Every structure is written in structure tokens, then in C-alpha cells.
Amino acid sequence: MKVYLSIIIPAYNAALTIEDLLGSIRKSRKVDLREVEVVVVDDRSIDNMEEVFYNSYKRYKNYKYYKLTKNSGPARARNEGVRQAKGEVVLFLDSDVKLFPHTLRELISSFKKDPDLFATTGVWDKKQKSKHFFPKFKALRDWSYWIHDRDQRGYYFLFSTRIAAIRKDLFVRLGGFNTSYKAALVEDIELTYRIARRYAVIFNPKLKVSHEFEDFLPIARKYFWRSFYWSRLYATRRKFDPVATTSQEAITTVSAVAVVGMGIISLSQISLIRQIGLIGIVGFFALHLFGVRKFLYYCLKEEGLGFAAKSLLVGFVLYLVIFAGAFYSLVSLKE
């Protein structure tokens, strides 16, 4: 049978997660797996991922494993995967996710039914195995971005490579991912902009994967550098996005910084300046609350008042991190 869908998985030191992902593909329901191939591209891992793969999946002809000659980043790994792919449609998955049983059926059906569907993306599930606060916070934050906060007027959505699919011929015509990005930063966003010049990236909430999030510091680091590189894209494009990096999120970020700034002003020994600072704190904090109101209400419904209050505080800190990344990007551009 002819391969219709090629699943591309860039992987680096993913021995602990890759088997769960590959297993979830085989457990997909109502899918003829003979028309699906899986292409794992090893970005020169130093763990035993290759051994894990061959121990479990060597016997399956439609599971393929390629190893890059040197560590080059997920952008190049994905491009190499597409070069090896035989399918009409390519699906990109991160190596640390798991498919829901219905996801592949929904994806294949969507492309076969609609010849005008060129690219689509899905969402991380909101549930976490971890009982710790931050992974649950991050899962709810991302879910809220995509389900509640996104700009409904947007004709395209971010080609988010946790789970995103595109017709292979279009991907090749666009030149693939920009390999100048050596880490998983904004290579997916940059490709989104090239797709969106002529085609829509359709968001389908039925395309779901599960993912266990990291704790605060690794995520904060990613936020900083993603903000840094996205700000450079914005500097040339001058447009916000319909999800996550929206104009509303920019206002919410600036309002958090303004609260801190007004807090410093309120420490002044001069009465008038101190009063201006206090009024500013109230005003900008109200603006910030307005910006995160949907997310906080969602946290309240899902996890209760205490979780929502803590989410406000942690989210506030992350907005400061995002601003720091953008500010550093702006300063470094002028040097």
C-alpha cells in the first residue's frame, strides 16, 4: 500500500520518551497503519535511544531510523526527515509527546476530505501526571492560549511542531525549516509566517497529544530565548500573531513591567511622586488582571482559588521574563 502519511520525529537524547510515542502511534484507532510511515531522525544523541528503537521497532518496515552526522538542531533534523519521507502529508511530532488514540484518524481524514487543507496544527492536552504546581500551571496556560485566548479572527495559527502537519510538496516548495536556528526556539514560528503568506494553518483541537511539562527554571529559560528571537522576527514583520504572541499578550506583558516600575516610583520620598506611583500600580495591575482574566477564571474552575492566585503570581513573573528577553533582543540589535 502507498504511504500517505509520514510522521517525522526529530529526537535528541530521547531514550526515556521515544518508546512511549512510538507505542502510541501503533495504538492509534481506526487507522490503516500500512499507509503510515514513521521516520525518527536522531540528532546525534549520546544516550541509548538508538538501542531502544531497534530493540522494539526494527521488525516494523514502516519504522525508519536515521542518524545525523553531527548535532544540528531540530530544524535540520525535521528537514532531513522530510527528505527521506514518502508520504503525501508529513506530520511533525516532538519526541516527548504521546498521541491520543483518535488523533491520527482525525488528521488523515481531515487531509483526505479537504484538498484545500494545506497545513494544520493541534494542541497539548491540559492534564498532567505530575502533582507539582508548575507543570499543571504550564499545561493550563497553554490550553487556555489555544482554546480560550486565541484571536478568533485570525486566519492562521502557529505551526506548532509538538503536533503539526503539512502537505509535503508545499513544505518542499517553502524550503523547509530555517536551519540557522540550532535550538527549538522560533523555527516553527518563522515557517508559519512563510506558510501564511498564501495558505492558512488551521487549528484543530481534536489533534491532541499528551506531554509532561518541565519545572519553572527550564521553562523560564525557554520563554526568555523564545521572546528574544521572536522579537527579531517582529522587528522585520511588524505583526502580532493570533495565538500566544498576540497584541493583547504584549499589553499584558508591558502592564506587568509597568507595575514593577510604578512600585519603584512609589518608594520616592517626594509625596506627589509617591502618589503617582501608587495610582500607577493600581491602574497597571488592573490592566494586567484584565489581560489574564480568562486564564485565571479557567484556573479557578479547574483547580480552585488557591491555584488561581498562585498562577497570577507565577504568570506575572513569567511576563517579566518575556519582557527581559524582548528588551535584550532590542538592545543587542542596536549594538
Tab-separated table of C-alpha atoms in Angstrom:
chain	number	residue	atom	x	y	z
A	1	MET	CA	0.000	0.000	0.000
A	2	LYS	CA	1.191	3.509	-0.850
A	3	VAL	CA	2.352	5.615	2.093
A	4	TYR	CA	0.024	8.581	2.646
A	5	LEU	CA	1.323	9.995	5.937
A	6	SER	CA	4.948	10.288	7.039
A	7	ILE	CA	5.460	11.012	10.737
A	8	ILE	CA	8.699	12.918	11.306
A	9	ILE	CA	10.198	12.795	14.802
A	10	PRO	CA	13.385	14.778	15.456
A	11	ALA	CA	14.985	13.344	18.571
A	12	TYR	CA	17.953	14.097	20.777
A	13	ASN	CA	18.669	12.012	23.887
A	14	ALA	CA	15.048	10.872	23.918
A	15	ALA	CA	15.587	7.312	25.148
A	16	LEU	CA	13.182	7.862	28.046
A	17	THR	CA	10.295	9.167	25.937
A	18	ILE	CA	10.605	7.866	22.372
A	19	GLU	CA	9.205	4.399	23.065
A	20	ASP	CA	6.009	5.829	24.574
A	21	LEU	CA	5.495	7.996	21.488
A	22	LEU	CA	6.149	5.163	19.036
A	23	GLY	CA	3.862	2.902	21.027
A	24	SER	CA	1.083	5.495	20.962
A	25	ILE	CA	1.332	5.611	17.165
A	26	ARG	CA	0.813	1.851	16.925
A	27	LYS	CA	-2.174	2.107	19.277
A	28	SER	CA	-3.955	4.600	17.038
A	29	ARG	CA	-7.562	3.603	16.393
A	30	LYS	CA	-9.324	3.202	13.045
A	31	VAL	CA	-6.158	3.887	11.067
A	32	ASP	CA	-4.635	1.658	8.408
A	33	LEU	CA	-1.022	1.785	9.592
A	34	ARG	CA	0.136	0.388	6.257
A	35	GLU	CA	-0.310	3.891	4.807
A	36	VAL	CA	1.671	5.455	7.667
A	37	GLU	CA	5.449	5.521	7.990
A	38	VAL	CA	7.439	6.736	10.989
A	39	VAL	CA	10.767	8.485	10.434
A	40	VAL	CA	12.896	9.072	13.531
A	41	VAL	CA	15.826	11.418	12.944
A	42	ASP	CA	18.495	11.115	15.628
A	43	ASP	CA	20.237	14.468	16.095
A	44	ARG	CA	23.439	12.722	17.176
A	45	SER	CA	22.227	11.592	20.596
A	46	ILE	CA	24.644	10.420	23.258
A	47	ASP	CA	22.165	8.240	25.157
A	48	ASN	CA	20.878	4.768	24.204
A	49	MET	CA	17.922	5.972	22.124
A	50	GLU	CA	19.080	4.062	19.043
A	51	GLU	CA	19.208	0.832	21.032
A	52	VAL	CA	15.732	1.486	22.444
A	53	PHE	CA	14.364	1.997	18.933
A	54	TYR	CA	15.921	-1.090	17.360
A	55	ASN	CA	15.025	-3.340	20.296
A	56	SER	CA	11.327	-2.606	19.847
A	57	TYR	CA	10.735	-1.423	16.277
A	58	LYS	CA	13.375	-2.939	13.998
A	59	ARG	CA	10.873	-5.570	12.847
A	60	TYR	CA	8.434	-2.963	11.506
A	61	LYS	CA	9.263	-1.989	7.923
A	62	ASN	CA	7.415	1.315	8.163
A	63	TYR	CA	9.504	2.469	11.156
A	64	LYS	CA	12.768	4.044	9.994
A	65	TYR	CA	15.722	5.460	11.883
A	66	TYR	CA	18.252	7.957	10.536
A	67	LYS	CA	21.186	9.441	12.391
A	68	LEU	CA	22.687	12.820	11.507
A	69	THR	CA	26.463	13.065	11.149
A	70	LYS	CA	26.583	15.854	13.737
A	71	ASN	CA	24.271	17.555	16.210
A	72	SER	CA	22.496	20.225	14.145
A	73	GLY	CA	19.227	21.082	15.900
A	74	PRO	CA	15.586	20.101	15.323
A	75	ALA	CA	15.132	22.283	12.221
A	76	ARG	CA	17.703	20.347	10.210
A	77	ALA	CA	16.547	17.034	11.683
A	78	ARG	CA	12.987	17.701	10.521
A	79	ASN	CA	14.179	18.736	7.064
A	80	GLU	CA	16.178	15.521	6.768
A	81	GLY	CA	13.148	13.531	7.854
A	82	VAL	CA	11.049	15.092	5.100
A	83	ARG	CA	13.810	14.356	2.579
A	84	GLN	CA	13.519	10.668	3.483
A	85	ALA	CA	9.713	10.686	3.663
A	86	LYS	CA	7.491	9.008	1.070
A	87	GLY	CA	4.117	10.313	2.232
A	88	GLU	CA	1.926	12.944	0.626
A	89	VAL	CA	1.461	14.558	4.040
A	90	VAL	CA	4.147	14.953	6.704
A	91	LEU	CA	3.311	15.137	10.394
A	92	PHE	CA	5.854	16.594	12.813
A	93	LEU	CA	5.840	15.383	16.411
A	94	ASP	CA	8.135	16.262	19.278
A	95	SER	CA	9.886	13.215	20.709
A	96	ASP	CA	8.429	13.735	24.202
A	97	VAL	CA	4.717	13.635	23.359
A	98	LYS	CA	2.205	10.806	23.056
A	99	LEU	CA	-0.661	10.628	20.580
A	100	PHE	CA	-4.245	10.256	21.687
A	101	PRO	CA	-5.858	7.188	20.080
A	102	HIS	CA	-8.092	9.237	17.761
A	103	THR	CA	-5.516	11.825	16.632
A	104	LEU	CA	-4.104	10.085	13.542
A	105	ARG	CA	-7.573	9.159	12.302
A	106	GLU	CA	-8.673	12.794	12.609
A	107	LEU	CA	-5.547	14.055	10.859
A	108	ILE	CA	-5.663	11.667	7.895
A	109	SER	CA	-9.401	12.144	7.478
A	110	SER	CA	-9.046	15.943	7.507
A	111	PHE	CA	-6.462	15.980	4.717
A	112	LYS	CA	-8.256	13.397	2.573
A	113	LYS	CA	-11.624	15.126	2.832
A	114	ASP	CA	-10.355	18.646	2.176
A	115	PRO	CA	-7.960	19.184	-0.752
A	116	ASP	CA	-7.738	22.846	0.277
A	117	LEU	CA	-6.267	21.931	3.663
A	118	PHE	CA	-2.540	22.563	3.359
A	119	ALA	CA	-1.332	22.804	6.961
A	120	THR	CA	-2.815	22.103	10.365
A	121	THR	CA	-1.771	22.069	13.991
A	122	GLY	CA	-3.075	20.649	17.256
A	123	VAL	CA	-2.742	21.107	20.982
A	124	TRP	CA	-1.171	19.682	24.119
A	125	ASP	CA	-3.680	18.123	26.492
A	126	LYS	CA	-4.259	20.040	29.716
A	127	LYS	CA	-3.805	17.035	32.016
A	128	GLN	CA	-0.518	16.289	33.775
A	129	LYS	CA	0.610	13.243	35.709
A	130	SER	CA	2.713	15.443	37.977
A	131	LYS	CA	1.111	16.755	41.163
A	132	HIS	CA	3.513	19.704	41.296
A	133	PHE	CA	2.145	23.172	40.709
A	134	PHE	CA	4.196	24.419	37.781
A	135	PRO	CA	3.671	21.587	35.249
A	136	LYS	CA	-0.076	21.859	35.898
A	137	PHE	CA	0.118	25.649	35.559
A	138	LYS	CA	2.000	25.410	32.242
A	139	ALA	CA	-0.436	22.864	30.825
A	140	LEU	CA	-3.442	25.016	31.720
A	141	ARG	CA	-1.701	28.146	30.434
A	142	ASP	CA	-1.041	26.603	27.021
A	143	TRP	CA	-4.510	25.091	26.816
A	144	SER	CA	-6.030	28.473	27.650
A	145	TYR	CA	-3.918	30.208	24.991
A	146	TRP	CA	-5.194	27.912	22.269
A	147	ILE	CA	-8.762	27.266	23.416
A	148	HIS	CA	-9.846	30.453	25.217
A	149	ASP	CA	-7.473	33.317	24.430
A	150	ARG	CA	-6.738	32.957	20.745
A	151	ASP	CA	-7.865	35.637	18.318
A	152	GLN	CA	-10.884	34.078	16.614
A	153	ARG	CA	-10.439	36.460	13.666
A	154	GLY	CA	-7.020	35.014	12.815
A	155	TYR	CA	-6.976	33.107	9.539
A	156	TYR	CA	-3.866	31.177	10.516
A	157	PHE	CA	-2.415	29.688	13.686
A	158	LEU	CA	1.123	28.846	14.681
A	159	PHE	CA	2.560	25.747	13.027
A	160	SER	CA	3.412	24.297	16.413
A	161	THR	CA	5.667	21.290	15.915
A	162	ARG	CA	4.578	19.480	19.058
A	163	ILE	CA	1.957	18.279	16.530
A	164	ALA	CA	1.708	19.920	13.103
A	165	ALA	CA	1.148	18.563	9.605
A	166	ILE	CA	1.651	19.960	6.120
A	167	ARG	CA	1.427	18.686	2.572
A	168	LYS	CA	4.912	17.567	1.604
A	169	ASP	CA	5.026	19.372	-1.725
A	170	LEU	CA	4.221	22.697	-0.036
A	171	PHE	CA	6.864	22.124	2.640
A	172	VAL	CA	9.480	21.417	-0.031
A	173	ARG	CA	8.466	24.477	-2.067
A	174	LEU	CA	8.844	26.658	1.025
A	175	GLY	CA	12.354	25.340	1.611
A	176	GLY	CA	11.630	23.659	4.939
A	177	PHE	CA	12.632	24.918	8.360
A	178	ASN	CA	15.251	27.633	8.704
A	179	THR	CA	18.339	25.715	9.846
A	180	SER	CA	20.065	28.836	11.174
A	181	TYR	CA	18.081	28.159	14.367
A	182	LYS	CA	20.123	25.478	16.102
A	183	ALA	CA	17.774	25.016	19.059
A	184	ALA	CA	14.000	24.646	19.365
A	185	LEU	CA	13.263	28.367	19.505
A	186	VAL	CA	11.240	30.102	16.790
A	187	GLU	CA	11.932	27.948	13.731
A	188	ASP	CA	8.287	26.843	13.814
A	189	ILE	CA	7.038	30.444	14.003
A	190	GLU	CA	9.299	31.558	11.163
A	191	LEU	CA	7.975	28.738	8.971
A	192	THR	CA	4.432	29.700	9.968
A	193	TYR	CA	4.941	33.170	8.518
A	194	ARG	CA	6.123	31.747	5.205
A	195	ILE	CA	3.148	29.387	5.044
A	196	ALA	CA	0.719	32.179	5.951
A	197	ARG	CA	1.719	34.363	3.004
A	198	ARG	CA	-0.540	32.224	0.824
A	199	TYR	CA	-2.075	29.475	2.967
A	200	ALA	CA	-3.832	29.114	6.296
A	201	VAL	CA	-2.537	26.974	9.163
A	202	ILE	CA	-5.766	25.500	10.531
A	203	PHE	CA	-6.080	24.783	14.254
A	204	ASN	CA	-7.858	21.509	15.001
A	205	PRO	CA	-8.435	20.913	18.746
A	206	LYS	CA	-9.129	17.226	18.023
A	207	LEU	CA	-5.443	16.776	17.156
A	208	LYS	CA	-4.270	16.165	20.697
A	209	VAL	CA	-1.059	14.923	22.246
A	210	SER	CA	-0.107	14.489	25.876
A	211	HIS	CA	3.088	15.987	27.241
A	212	GLU	CA	4.647	16.198	30.690
A	213	PHE	CA	5.989	19.699	31.275
A	214	GLU	CA	9.238	20.655	32.962
A	215	ASP	CA	9.517	22.808	36.076
A	216	PHE	CA	9.846	26.585	36.317
A	217	LEU	CA	13.506	27.279	35.506
A	218	PRO	CA	13.786	25.318	32.219
A	219	ILE	CA	10.506	26.823	31.004
A	220	ALA	CA	11.501	30.349	32.049
A	221	ARG	CA	14.755	29.935	30.121
A	222	LYS	CA	12.814	28.880	27.024
A	223	TYR	CA	10.455	31.844	27.421
A	224	PHE	CA	13.406	34.237	27.580
A	225	TRP	CA	15.108	32.971	24.436
A	226	ARG	CA	11.886	32.438	22.510
A	227	SER	CA	10.951	36.044	23.298
A	228	PHE	CA	14.443	37.150	22.268
A	229	TYR	CA	14.244	35.547	18.817
A	230	TRP	CA	10.546	36.250	18.243
A	231	SER	CA	11.222	39.963	18.859
A	232	ARG	CA	13.697	39.853	15.985
A	233	LEU	CA	11.052	38.353	13.734
A	234	TYR	CA	8.635	41.055	14.849
A	235	ALA	CA	11.190	43.772	14.108
A	236	THR	CA	11.114	42.843	10.420
A	237	ARG	CA	7.463	41.771	10.147
A	238	ARG	CA	5.681	44.257	12.468
A	239	LYS	CA	2.729	41.963	13.102
A	240	PHE	CA	1.452	40.069	16.110
A	241	ASP	CA	0.051	36.540	15.974
A	242	PRO	CA	-3.471	35.189	16.605
A	243	VAL	CA	-2.337	32.961	19.470
A	244	ALA	CA	0.210	33.345	22.325
A	245	THR	CA	2.226	36.217	20.798
A	246	THR	CA	-0.839	38.441	20.371
A	247	SER	CA	-1.209	42.197	20.762
A	248	GLN	CA	-3.197	41.530	23.947
A	249	GLU	CA	-0.311	39.495	25.350
A	250	ALA	CA	2.057	42.358	24.540
A	251	ILE	CA	-0.141	44.759	26.533
A	252	THR	CA	-0.348	42.272	29.406
A	253	THR	CA	3.444	41.903	29.401
A	254	VAL	CA	4.055	45.657	29.390
A	255	SER	CA	1.499	46.149	32.173
A	256	ALA	CA	3.437	43.715	34.394
A	257	VAL	CA	6.639	45.674	33.819
A	258	ALA	CA	4.776	48.928	34.459
A	259	VAL	CA	3.541	47.615	37.827
A	260	VAL	CA	7.150	46.978	38.854
A	261	GLY	CA	8.211	50.390	37.556
A	262	MET	CA	5.433	52.152	39.417
A	263	GLY	CA	6.333	50.183	42.521
A	264	ILE	CA	9.834	51.622	42.368
A	265	ILE	CA	8.442	55.137	41.838
A	266	SER	CA	6.137	54.703	44.852
A	267	LEU	CA	9.220	54.371	47.064
A	268	SER	CA	10.079	58.021	46.420
A	269	GLN	CA	10.418	60.345	49.402
A	270	ILE	CA	8.515	63.018	47.466
A	271	SER	CA	4.814	62.773	48.280
A	272	LEU	CA	3.462	63.646	44.817
A	273	ILE	CA	5.740	61.191	43.027
A	274	ARG	CA	4.892	58.516	45.575
A	275	GLN	CA	1.170	59.060	44.988
A	276	ILE	CA	1.647	58.847	41.222
A	277	GLY	CA	3.468	55.564	41.749
A	278	LEU	CA	0.687	54.126	43.919
A	279	ILE	CA	-2.003	55.171	41.451
A	280	GLY	CA	0.082	53.678	38.649
A	281	ILE	CA	0.389	50.363	40.499
A	282	VAL	CA	-3.391	50.123	40.850
A	283	GLY	CA	-4.053	51.143	37.255
A	284	PHE	CA	-1.498	48.912	35.579
A	285	PHE	CA	-2.298	45.965	37.840
A	286	ALA	CA	-5.964	46.313	36.873
A	287	LEU	CA	-4.899	46.301	33.218
A	288	HIS	CA	-2.792	43.203	33.846
A	289	LEU	CA	-5.685	41.440	35.572
A	290	PHE	CA	-7.896	42.221	32.609
A	291	GLY	CA	-5.340	40.638	30.287
A	292	VAL	CA	-5.189	37.360	32.219
A	293	ARG	CA	-8.826	37.227	33.331
A	294	LYS	CA	-9.817	34.292	31.096
A	295	PHE	CA	-6.856	32.210	32.201
A	296	LEU	CA	-7.404	32.941	35.899
A	297	TYR	CA	-11.087	32.084	35.616
A	298	TYR	CA	-10.136	28.838	33.923
A	299	CYS	CA	-7.646	28.043	36.719
A	300	LEU	CA	-10.345	28.810	39.266
A	301	LYS	CA	-12.741	26.346	37.629
A	302	GLU	CA	-10.117	23.640	37.151
A	303	GLU	CA	-8.042	23.840	40.332
A	304	GLY	CA	-9.623	26.295	42.792
A	305	LEU	CA	-8.940	29.739	44.237
A	306	GLY	CA	-5.520	28.976	45.736
A	307	PHE	CA	-4.194	27.640	42.441
A	308	ALA	CA	-5.590	30.645	40.561
A	309	ALA	CA	-3.928	33.085	42.983
A	310	LYS	CA	-0.589	31.318	42.675
A	311	SER	CA	-0.995	31.247	38.890
A	312	LEU	CA	-1.408	35.028	38.876
A	313	LEU	CA	1.888	35.445	40.735
A	314	VAL	CA	3.880	32.912	38.698
A	315	GLY	CA	2.414	34.188	35.449
A	316	PHE	CA	3.385	37.726	36.439
A	317	VAL	CA	7.000	36.637	36.891
A	318	LEU	CA	6.988	34.881	33.508
A	319	TYR	CA	5.716	38.047	31.842
A	320	LEU	CA	8.728	39.847	33.292
A	321	VAL	CA	10.969	37.121	31.847
A	322	ILE	CA	9.318	37.542	28.441
A	323	PHE	CA	9.877	41.298	28.579
A	324	ALA	CA	13.508	40.769	29.574
A	325	GLY	CA	14.058	38.565	26.521
A	326	ALA	CA	12.433	41.113	24.213
A	327	PHE	CA	14.367	44.002	25.764
A	328	TYR	CA	17.670	42.157	25.454
A	329	SER	CA	16.853	41.440	21.809
A	330	LEU	CA	16.153	45.124	21.149
A	331	VAL	CA	19.330	46.290	22.878
A	332	SER	CA	21.517	43.739	21.089
A	333	LEU	CA	20.084	44.774	17.706
A	334	LYS	CA	21.263	48.333	18.280
A	335	GLU	CA	24.807	47.313	19.186
